[in-house]
């Protein structure tokens, strides 16, 4: 079973936008074919982002989305991450750290700053777009 870390935008694609590239990830998560990992910092960011006015979510919708995702993920305790490259977008560093600490196989992101790190440094996990993960999941099915 692959262990994935999803950045907040991918989680939004999964829970709110029903993005076509996120659907296979959601199905694999629901079927138990993958495990998604989160920690307090990534869940806090999700909670904060769900409340952004531009999403137009009611308090009930926010609670429902958050509870749904929190129930699907395995929560990783806080801890020290190994030395990692620094992401240009400091808000995304927490996803790199979580993936390293949790021994994730893949960090799934649409963020250009994270995706630019691919191939530039040796990491114990891959950084892939949702579309690339969807392609891999389809090949395994």
Short mmCIF file of N, CA and C in Angstrom, two decimals:
data_model
loop_
_atom_site.label_atom_id
_atom_site.label_comp_id
_atom_site.label_asym_id
_atom_site.label_seq_id
_atom_site.Cartn_x
_atom_site.Cartn_y
_atom_site.Cartn_z
N UNK A 1 0.86 -1.18 0.00
CA UNK A 1 0.00 0.00 0.00
C UNK A 1 0.90 1.23 0.00
N UNK A 2 0.64 2.14 -0.90
CA UNK A 2 1.40 3.39 -0.97
C UNK A 2 0.92 4.36 0.09
N UNK A 3 1.88 5.09 0.64
CA UNK A 3 1.61 6.10 1.66
C UNK A 3 1.80 7.47 1.01
N UNK A 4 0.73 8.27 1.04
CA UNK A 4 0.74 9.56 0.36
C UNK A 4 0.51 10.70 1.34
N UNK A 5 1.11 11.84 1.03
CA UNK A 5 0.81 13.10 1.67
C UNK A 5 0.19 13.98 0.60
N UNK A 6 -0.98 14.52 0.88
CA UNK A 6 -1.67 15.41 -0.06
C UNK A 6 -1.54 16.84 0.43
N UNK A 7 -1.11 17.75 -0.47
CA UNK A 7 -1.10 19.14 -0.04
C UNK A 7 -2.54 19.66 0.00
N UNK A 8 -2.73 20.80 0.60
CA UNK A 8 -4.08 21.33 0.85
C UNK A 8 -4.88 21.52 -0.43
N UNK A 9 -4.24 21.98 -1.49
CA UNK A 9 -4.98 22.17 -2.74
C UNK A 9 -5.51 20.86 -3.31
N UNK A 10 -4.75 19.81 -3.15
CA UNK A 10 -5.20 18.49 -3.61
C UNK A 10 -6.37 18.01 -2.74
N UNK A 11 -6.29 18.27 -1.45
CA UNK A 11 -7.40 17.90 -0.56
C UNK A 11 -8.67 18.66 -0.97
N UNK A 12 -8.52 19.94 -1.28
CA UNK A 12 -9.68 20.72 -1.74
C UNK A 12 -10.23 20.14 -3.04
N UNK A 13 -9.33 19.75 -3.94
CA UNK A 13 -9.78 19.12 -5.19
C UNK A 13 -10.58 17.85 -4.90
N UNK A 14 -10.16 17.14 -3.91
CA UNK A 14 -10.81 15.88 -3.54
C UNK A 14 -12.15 16.12 -2.86
N UNK A 15 -12.19 17.03 -1.89
CA UNK A 15 -13.38 17.22 -1.07
C UNK A 15 -14.40 18.21 -1.63
N UNK A 16 -13.90 19.26 -2.25
CA UNK A 16 -14.77 20.37 -2.61
C UNK A 16 -15.00 20.51 -4.11
N UNK A 17 -13.92 20.45 -4.87
CA UNK A 17 -14.03 20.72 -6.31
C UNK A 17 -14.35 19.49 -7.14
N UNK A 18 -14.20 18.30 -6.59
CA UNK A 18 -14.41 17.04 -7.33
C UNK A 18 -13.60 17.04 -8.62
N UNK A 19 -12.34 17.41 -8.51
CA UNK A 19 -11.43 17.46 -9.66
C UNK A 19 -11.21 16.06 -10.22
N UNK A 20 -11.20 15.96 -11.53
CA UNK A 20 -11.10 14.67 -12.20
C UNK A 20 -9.79 13.97 -11.85
N UNK A 21 -8.69 14.70 -11.66
CA UNK A 21 -7.42 14.08 -11.31
C UNK A 21 -7.39 13.59 -9.86
N UNK A 22 -8.20 14.19 -9.01
CA UNK A 22 -8.24 13.79 -7.61
C UNK A 22 -9.17 12.60 -7.38
N UNK A 23 -10.12 12.38 -8.27
CA UNK A 23 -11.09 11.30 -8.07
C UNK A 23 -10.46 9.92 -7.88
N UNK A 24 -9.46 9.54 -8.69
CA UNK A 24 -8.84 8.22 -8.46
C UNK A 24 -8.12 8.12 -7.10
N UNK A 25 -7.59 9.25 -6.65
CA UNK A 25 -6.95 9.26 -5.33
C UNK A 25 -8.00 9.02 -4.26
N UNK A 26 -9.12 9.71 -4.37
CA UNK A 26 -10.22 9.53 -3.41
C UNK A 26 -10.75 8.11 -3.41
N UNK A 27 -10.90 7.52 -4.60
CA UNK A 27 -11.39 6.14 -4.70
C UNK A 27 -10.39 5.16 -4.08
N UNK A 28 -9.11 5.36 -4.35
CA UNK A 28 -8.08 4.47 -3.80
C UNK A 28 -8.00 4.61 -2.29
N UNK A 29 -8.20 5.80 -1.79
CA UNK A 29 -8.21 6.03 -0.35
C UNK A 29 -9.41 5.34 0.29
N UNK A 30 -10.58 5.51 -0.32
CA UNK A 30 -11.80 4.90 0.21
C UNK A 30 -11.71 3.37 0.17
N UNK A 31 -11.05 2.82 -0.86
CA UNK A 31 -10.92 1.36 -1.01
C UNK A 31 -9.80 0.77 -0.16
N UNK A 32 -9.01 1.63 0.47
CA UNK A 32 -7.89 1.15 1.27
C UNK A 32 -6.67 0.76 0.47
N UNK A 33 -6.61 1.16 -0.81
CA UNK A 33 -5.44 0.83 -1.63
C UNK A 33 -4.27 1.76 -1.37
N UNK A 34 -4.55 2.94 -0.78
CA UNK A 34 -3.50 3.88 -0.39
C UNK A 34 -3.80 4.36 1.02
N UNK A 35 -2.79 4.88 1.65
CA UNK A 35 -2.94 5.50 2.95
C UNK A 35 -2.51 6.95 2.82
N UNK A 36 -3.33 7.87 3.28
CA UNK A 36 -2.97 9.28 3.27
C UNK A 36 -2.59 9.70 4.68
N UNK A 37 -1.56 10.51 4.76
CA UNK A 37 -0.98 10.91 6.03
C UNK A 37 -1.16 12.40 6.24
N UNK A 38 -1.40 12.78 7.47
CA UNK A 38 -1.54 14.19 7.84
C UNK A 38 -0.96 14.37 9.22
N UNK A 39 -0.70 15.60 9.58
CA UNK A 39 -0.28 15.91 10.94
C UNK A 39 -1.03 17.16 11.39
N UNK A 40 -0.75 17.57 12.59
CA UNK A 40 -1.48 18.71 13.14
C UNK A 40 -1.33 19.96 12.28
N UNK A 41 -0.13 20.22 11.77
CA UNK A 41 0.08 21.44 10.98
C UNK A 41 -0.66 21.40 9.65
N UNK A 42 -0.67 20.25 8.98
CA UNK A 42 -1.37 20.18 7.69
C UNK A 42 -2.89 20.21 7.90
N UNK A 43 -3.36 19.59 8.97
CA UNK A 43 -4.80 19.65 9.26
C UNK A 43 -5.23 21.05 9.68
N UNK A 44 -4.37 21.76 10.42
CA UNK A 44 -4.67 23.16 10.78
C UNK A 44 -4.79 24.02 9.53
N UNK A 45 -3.87 23.81 8.58
CA UNK A 45 -3.94 24.59 7.35
C UNK A 45 -5.24 24.29 6.60
N UNK A 46 -5.62 23.02 6.53
CA UNK A 46 -6.87 22.67 5.87
C UNK A 46 -8.05 23.36 6.53
N UNK A 47 -8.09 23.33 7.85
CA UNK A 47 -9.19 23.98 8.58
C UNK A 47 -9.25 25.48 8.24
N UNK A 48 -8.09 26.11 8.21
CA UNK A 48 -8.01 27.54 7.90
C UNK A 48 -8.47 27.82 6.46
N UNK A 49 -8.00 27.02 5.52
CA UNK A 49 -8.32 27.24 4.10
C UNK A 49 -9.80 26.98 3.82
N UNK A 50 -10.37 25.98 4.46
CA UNK A 50 -11.80 25.71 4.26
C UNK A 50 -12.67 26.90 4.65
N UNK A 51 -12.18 27.74 5.54
CA UNK A 51 -12.94 28.91 5.99
C UNK A 51 -12.75 30.13 5.09
N UNK A 52 -11.91 30.03 4.06
CA UNK A 52 -11.72 31.18 3.16
C UNK A 52 -13.07 31.56 2.54
N UNK A 53 -13.42 32.84 2.57
CA UNK A 53 -14.71 33.28 2.03
C UNK A 53 -14.90 32.94 0.54
N UNK A 54 -13.81 32.94 -0.23
CA UNK A 54 -13.95 32.67 -1.67
C UNK A 54 -14.42 31.25 -1.97
N UNK A 55 -14.33 30.34 -1.00
CA UNK A 55 -14.84 29.00 -1.22
C UNK A 55 -16.36 28.94 -1.03
N UNK A 56 -16.89 29.91 -0.31
CA UNK A 56 -18.34 29.98 -0.14
C UNK A 56 -18.93 28.83 0.68
N UNK A 57 -18.15 28.29 1.60
CA UNK A 57 -18.63 27.17 2.41
C UNK A 57 -19.31 27.67 3.68
N UNK A 58 -20.39 27.03 4.04
CA UNK A 58 -21.04 27.34 5.31
C UNK A 58 -20.25 26.66 6.43
N UNK A 59 -20.52 27.04 7.67
CA UNK A 59 -19.85 26.41 8.81
C UNK A 59 -20.13 24.91 8.83
N UNK A 60 -21.33 24.52 8.45
CA UNK A 60 -21.68 23.10 8.41
C UNK A 60 -20.88 22.37 7.33
N UNK A 61 -20.74 22.99 6.16
CA UNK A 61 -19.96 22.37 5.07
C UNK A 61 -18.48 22.25 5.46
N UNK A 62 -17.95 23.29 6.11
CA UNK A 62 -16.56 23.26 6.56
C UNK A 62 -16.36 22.09 7.52
N UNK A 63 -17.23 21.97 8.49
CA UNK A 63 -17.12 20.90 9.48
C UNK A 63 -17.24 19.53 8.81
N UNK A 64 -18.14 19.41 7.86
CA UNK A 64 -18.34 18.14 7.16
C UNK A 64 -17.10 17.75 6.35
N UNK A 65 -16.57 18.69 5.57
CA UNK A 65 -15.37 18.42 4.77
C UNK A 65 -14.19 18.04 5.67
N UNK A 66 -13.99 18.82 6.73
CA UNK A 66 -12.86 18.57 7.62
C UNK A 66 -13.00 17.20 8.29
N UNK A 67 -14.17 16.91 8.81
CA UNK A 67 -14.39 15.63 9.49
C UNK A 67 -14.21 14.46 8.53
N UNK A 68 -14.66 14.62 7.31
CA UNK A 68 -14.53 13.55 6.32
C UNK A 68 -13.06 13.26 6.06
N UNK A 69 -12.26 14.31 5.84
CA UNK A 69 -10.85 14.10 5.55
C UNK A 69 -10.11 13.57 6.79
N UNK A 70 -10.38 14.16 7.94
CA UNK A 70 -9.70 13.72 9.17
C UNK A 70 -9.97 12.25 9.46
N UNK A 71 -11.15 11.77 9.10
CA UNK A 71 -11.49 10.37 9.31
C UNK A 71 -10.78 9.44 8.32
N UNK A 72 -10.38 9.97 7.17
CA UNK A 72 -9.75 9.15 6.14
C UNK A 72 -8.24 9.02 6.30
N UNK A 73 -7.62 9.98 6.96
CA UNK A 73 -6.16 10.01 7.02
C UNK A 73 -5.63 9.36 8.28
N UNK A 74 -4.38 8.97 8.22
CA UNK A 74 -3.66 8.52 9.41
C UNK A 74 -2.88 9.72 9.92
N UNK A 75 -3.11 10.06 11.17
CA UNK A 75 -2.43 11.24 11.71
C UNK A 75 -1.07 10.83 12.26
N UNK A 76 -0.06 11.60 11.85
CA UNK A 76 1.32 11.37 12.23
C UNK A 76 1.68 12.34 13.35
N UNK A 77 2.29 11.84 14.41
CA UNK A 77 2.66 12.75 15.49
C UNK A 77 3.75 13.72 15.06
N UNK A 78 3.83 14.83 15.76
CA UNK A 78 4.86 15.82 15.49
C UNK A 78 6.22 15.21 15.77
N UNK A 79 7.22 15.76 15.14
CA UNK A 79 8.58 15.26 15.36
C UNK A 79 9.55 15.98 14.45
N UNK A 80 10.77 15.59 14.54
CA UNK A 80 11.83 16.19 13.74
C UNK A 80 11.89 15.52 12.37
N UNK A 81 12.05 16.33 11.35
CA UNK A 81 12.25 15.81 10.00
C UNK A 81 13.74 15.82 9.70
N UNK A 82 14.19 14.92 8.84
CA UNK A 82 15.59 14.98 8.43
C UNK A 82 15.85 16.27 7.67
N UNK A 83 17.10 16.56 7.42
CA UNK A 83 17.43 17.76 6.65
C UNK A 83 16.85 17.63 5.25
N UNK A 84 16.17 18.67 4.84
CA UNK A 84 15.46 18.68 3.55
C UNK A 84 15.80 19.95 2.79
N UNK A 85 15.59 19.93 1.48
CA UNK A 85 15.73 21.18 0.74
C UNK A 85 14.64 22.16 1.19
N UNK A 86 14.90 23.42 1.01
CA UNK A 86 13.90 24.42 1.38
C UNK A 86 13.05 24.75 0.16
N UNK A 87 11.75 24.67 0.36
CA UNK A 87 10.80 25.02 -0.69
C UNK A 87 10.70 26.54 -0.77
N UNK A 88 10.63 27.08 -1.99
CA UNK A 88 10.50 28.52 -2.15
C UNK A 88 9.28 29.08 -1.45
N UNK A 89 8.21 28.31 -1.44
CA UNK A 89 6.99 28.70 -0.73
C UNK A 89 7.07 28.10 0.67
N UNK A 90 7.39 28.93 1.65
CA UNK A 90 7.62 28.45 3.01
C UNK A 90 6.40 27.74 3.59
N UNK A 91 5.21 28.09 3.12
CA UNK A 91 4.00 27.42 3.60
C UNK A 91 3.94 25.95 3.20
N UNK A 92 4.71 25.58 2.17
CA UNK A 92 4.69 24.20 1.69
C UNK A 92 5.75 23.33 2.34
N UNK A 93 6.65 23.93 3.11
CA UNK A 93 7.72 23.16 3.75
C UNK A 93 7.14 22.07 4.67
N UNK A 94 6.02 22.37 5.31
CA UNK A 94 5.42 21.41 6.23
C UNK A 94 5.03 20.10 5.53
N UNK A 95 4.70 20.17 4.24
CA UNK A 95 4.34 18.96 3.50
C UNK A 95 5.58 18.12 3.21
N UNK A 96 6.68 18.78 2.87
CA UNK A 96 7.95 18.06 2.70
C UNK A 96 8.35 17.38 4.00
N UNK A 97 8.26 18.12 5.10
CA UNK A 97 8.66 17.58 6.39
C UNK A 97 7.78 16.41 6.80
N UNK A 98 6.48 16.53 6.59
CA UNK A 98 5.57 15.43 6.92
C UNK A 98 5.91 14.19 6.08
N UNK A 99 6.09 14.37 4.79
CA UNK A 99 6.40 13.23 3.91
C UNK A 99 7.68 12.54 4.37
N UNK A 100 8.69 13.31 4.76
CA UNK A 100 9.95 12.72 5.21
C UNK A 100 9.77 12.02 6.56
N UNK A 101 9.13 12.69 7.52
CA UNK A 101 8.95 12.12 8.85
C UNK A 101 8.12 10.85 8.83
N UNK A 102 7.12 10.81 7.96
CA UNK A 102 6.16 9.71 7.94
C UNK A 102 6.56 8.59 6.98
N UNK A 103 7.74 8.72 6.37
CA UNK A 103 8.19 7.72 5.39
C UNK A 103 7.16 7.52 4.28
N UNK A 104 6.64 8.64 3.78
CA UNK A 104 5.67 8.58 2.69
C UNK A 104 6.37 8.13 1.40
N UNK A 105 5.59 7.56 0.52
CA UNK A 105 6.10 7.19 -0.80
C UNK A 105 6.00 8.36 -1.77
N UNK A 106 4.91 9.13 -1.63
CA UNK A 106 4.62 10.20 -2.59
C UNK A 106 4.05 11.41 -1.87
N UNK A 107 4.52 12.58 -2.24
CA UNK A 107 3.91 13.85 -1.86
C UNK A 107 3.16 14.32 -3.10
N UNK A 108 1.85 14.47 -2.98
CA UNK A 108 1.01 14.85 -4.12
C UNK A 108 0.72 16.33 -4.03
N UNK A 109 1.08 17.05 -5.09
CA UNK A 109 0.93 18.50 -5.08
C UNK A 109 0.74 19.04 -6.49
N UNK A 110 0.07 20.17 -6.58
CA UNK A 110 -0.01 20.93 -7.83
C UNK A 110 0.83 22.19 -7.72
N UNK A 111 1.45 22.38 -6.56
CA UNK A 111 2.22 23.58 -6.29
C UNK A 111 3.53 23.56 -7.08
N UNK A 112 3.74 24.60 -7.87
CA UNK A 112 4.93 24.65 -8.73
C UNK A 112 6.22 24.65 -7.92
N UNK A 113 6.22 25.30 -6.75
CA UNK A 113 7.43 25.34 -5.93
C UNK A 113 7.82 23.94 -5.45
N UNK A 114 6.84 23.14 -5.08
CA UNK A 114 7.14 21.76 -4.68
C UNK A 114 7.52 20.90 -5.87
N UNK A 115 6.78 21.02 -6.95
CA UNK A 115 7.06 20.20 -8.13
C UNK A 115 8.44 20.50 -8.71
N UNK A 116 8.92 21.72 -8.55
CA UNK A 116 10.26 22.08 -9.06
C UNK A 116 11.37 21.33 -8.31
N UNK A 117 11.09 20.85 -7.12
CA UNK A 117 12.10 20.13 -6.36
C UNK A 117 12.38 18.74 -6.92
N UNK A 118 11.47 18.24 -7.74
CA UNK A 118 11.67 16.90 -8.32
C UNK A 118 12.96 16.88 -9.13
N UNK A 119 13.75 15.89 -8.90
CA UNK A 119 14.96 15.71 -9.68
C UNK A 119 16.09 16.64 -9.31
N UNK A 120 15.82 17.66 -8.51
CA UNK A 120 16.89 18.59 -8.13
C UNK A 120 17.59 18.16 -6.85
N UNK A 121 16.97 17.25 -6.15
CA UNK A 121 17.53 16.80 -4.88
C UNK A 121 17.10 15.36 -4.65
N UNK A 122 17.85 14.67 -3.84
CA UNK A 122 17.50 13.28 -3.52
C UNK A 122 16.59 13.28 -2.30
N UNK A 123 15.42 12.77 -2.50
CA UNK A 123 14.45 12.63 -1.41
C UNK A 123 14.07 11.17 -1.28
N UNK A 124 13.62 10.77 -0.13
CA UNK A 124 13.19 9.39 0.10
C UNK A 124 11.79 9.14 -0.44
N UNK A 125 11.15 10.17 -0.97
CA UNK A 125 9.80 10.08 -1.53
C UNK A 125 9.76 10.84 -2.84
N UNK A 126 8.75 10.52 -3.64
CA UNK A 126 8.58 11.24 -4.91
C UNK A 126 7.58 12.38 -4.72
N UNK A 127 7.71 13.41 -5.53
CA UNK A 127 6.75 14.50 -5.57
C UNK A 127 6.07 14.43 -6.93
N UNK A 128 4.76 14.18 -6.91
CA UNK A 128 4.00 14.00 -8.15
C UNK A 128 2.75 14.86 -8.16
N UNK A 129 2.30 15.18 -9.35
CA UNK A 129 1.03 15.88 -9.51
C UNK A 129 -0.11 14.89 -9.33
N UNK A 130 -1.31 15.39 -9.04
CA UNK A 130 -2.46 14.47 -8.94
C UNK A 130 -2.67 13.66 -10.22
N UNK A 131 -2.44 14.29 -11.37
CA UNK A 131 -2.63 13.57 -12.64
C UNK A 131 -1.65 12.40 -12.75
N UNK A 132 -0.41 12.60 -12.34
CA UNK A 132 0.58 11.52 -12.39
C UNK A 132 0.21 10.39 -11.44
N UNK A 133 -0.28 10.73 -10.26
CA UNK A 133 -0.72 9.71 -9.31
C UNK A 133 -1.93 8.96 -9.87
N UNK A 134 -2.86 9.68 -10.48
CA UNK A 134 -4.04 9.04 -11.08
C UNK A 134 -3.61 8.04 -12.15
N UNK A 135 -2.62 8.40 -12.95
CA UNK A 135 -2.11 7.50 -14.00
C UNK A 135 -1.51 6.26 -13.37
N UNK A 136 -0.72 6.43 -12.31
CA UNK A 136 -0.13 5.27 -11.63
C UNK A 136 -1.19 4.37 -11.02
N UNK A 137 -2.20 4.98 -10.41
CA UNK A 137 -3.27 4.18 -9.80
C UNK A 137 -4.04 3.40 -10.87
N UNK A 138 -4.27 4.01 -12.02
CA UNK A 138 -4.97 3.33 -13.12
C UNK A 138 -4.14 2.14 -13.62
N UNK A 139 -2.83 2.30 -13.69
CA UNK A 139 -1.97 1.22 -14.15
C UNK A 139 -1.96 0.05 -13.18
N UNK A 140 -2.14 0.33 -11.89
CA UNK A 140 -2.14 -0.72 -10.87
C UNK A 140 -3.48 -1.45 -10.77
N UNK A 141 -4.54 -0.81 -11.27
CA UNK A 141 -5.89 -1.37 -11.13
C UNK A 141 -6.11 -2.55 -12.06
#
